[in-house]
């Protein structure tokens, strides 16, 4: 009897450990960005990604601004994070070729 309980207990442990190990990489996907825009360096117009996406600090396209783009993560700030330019702050009034209307 004792060996059956030990095997069942061991199986439960191994299943739980396997599930926990599988969940660890997924936890990184759920991470919320905690870096404030004030801590991020402003995106340089000479940055290769900025050039490739035609980024400008002031939009000339009516109704299309970084702060109403789906990639914007800056809230109401004047400069904020953008998913397309990780580690850099973009202007809320900026624009790039990848602009997509923010989902309501």
XYZ file of C-alpha atoms in Angstrom:
104
model
C 0.000 0.000 0.000
C 2.732 2.408 0.920
C 4.521 2.202 -2.432
C 1.289 3.024 -4.317
C 0.807 6.212 -2.267
C 4.434 7.197 -2.826
C 4.101 6.707 -6.588
C 0.867 8.715 -6.726
C 2.373 11.469 -4.621
C 5.485 11.522 -6.793
C 3.329 11.748 -9.936
C 1.381 14.685 -8.498
C 4.626 16.432 -7.624
C 6.118 15.869 -11.081
C 2.943 17.134 -12.799
C 2.877 20.254 -10.643
C 6.591 20.876 -11.193
C 6.165 20.442 -14.954
C 3.228 22.835 -15.045
C 5.165 25.386 -13.011
C 8.183 25.128 -15.288
C 5.973 25.565 -18.366
C 4.316 28.653 -16.853
C 7.564 30.531 -16.183
C 8.196 31.649 -19.790
C 4.567 32.752 -20.096
C 4.946 34.990 -17.053
C 7.393 37.137 -19.041
C 4.709 37.806 -21.654
C 2.383 39.167 -18.977
C 4.979 41.549 -17.560
C 3.798 45.138 -17.329
C 6.259 47.819 -18.364
C 7.260 49.710 -15.241
C 9.849 52.070 -16.710
C 8.499 55.608 -16.787
C 8.896 57.608 -19.987
C 10.970 60.167 -18.072
C 13.597 57.450 -17.587
C 13.691 56.508 -21.283
C 15.975 58.371 -23.692
C 14.114 60.225 -26.441
C 14.166 58.515 -29.821
C 16.791 60.035 -32.107
C 15.571 60.778 -35.629
C 18.838 59.250 -36.890
C 18.044 55.899 -35.220
C 17.948 53.205 -37.964
C 14.489 51.966 -36.928
C 13.163 55.528 -36.763
C 14.472 56.174 -40.277
C 13.060 52.906 -41.621
C 9.607 53.700 -40.213
C 9.720 57.377 -41.222
C 9.299 58.530 -37.602
C 8.935 62.274 -36.969
C 8.504 64.116 -33.666
C 5.536 66.131 -35.023
C 2.928 64.488 -37.206
C 1.828 66.185 -40.426
C -0.852 63.539 -41.039
C -4.262 64.728 -39.816
C -5.645 62.672 -36.941
C -2.638 60.355 -36.760
C -0.492 60.890 -33.670
C 1.602 58.504 -31.614
C -0.712 58.992 -28.635
C -3.708 57.634 -30.578
C -1.778 54.732 -32.129
C -2.258 51.127 -31.085
C 1.470 50.801 -30.256
C 1.488 53.784 -27.833
C 2.075 52.916 -24.168
C 2.668 56.419 -22.813
C -0.754 57.312 -21.445
C -1.255 61.086 -21.280
C 2.469 61.923 -21.208
C 4.136 64.292 -23.682
C 6.751 61.572 -24.347
C 6.043 57.888 -23.844
C 6.914 54.302 -24.618
C 6.090 52.718 -27.961
C 6.146 49.002 -28.691
C 7.958 49.645 -31.984
C 10.859 51.465 -30.332
C 11.670 49.487 -27.164
C 13.785 51.360 -24.646
C 13.105 54.752 -26.246
C 10.498 57.450 -25.666
C 8.569 58.868 -28.615
C 6.687 62.151 -28.806
C 2.941 61.957 -28.180
C 2.523 64.241 -31.202
C 4.878 62.103 -33.300
C 4.066 59.751 -36.185
C 5.533 56.830 -38.156
C 4.530 54.667 -41.134
C 3.339 51.887 -38.817
C 0.586 54.013 -37.246
C -2.568 51.984 -36.525
C -5.655 53.490 -34.913
C -5.853 52.661 -31.216
C -8.507 50.079 -30.445
C -11.398 51.582 -28.512
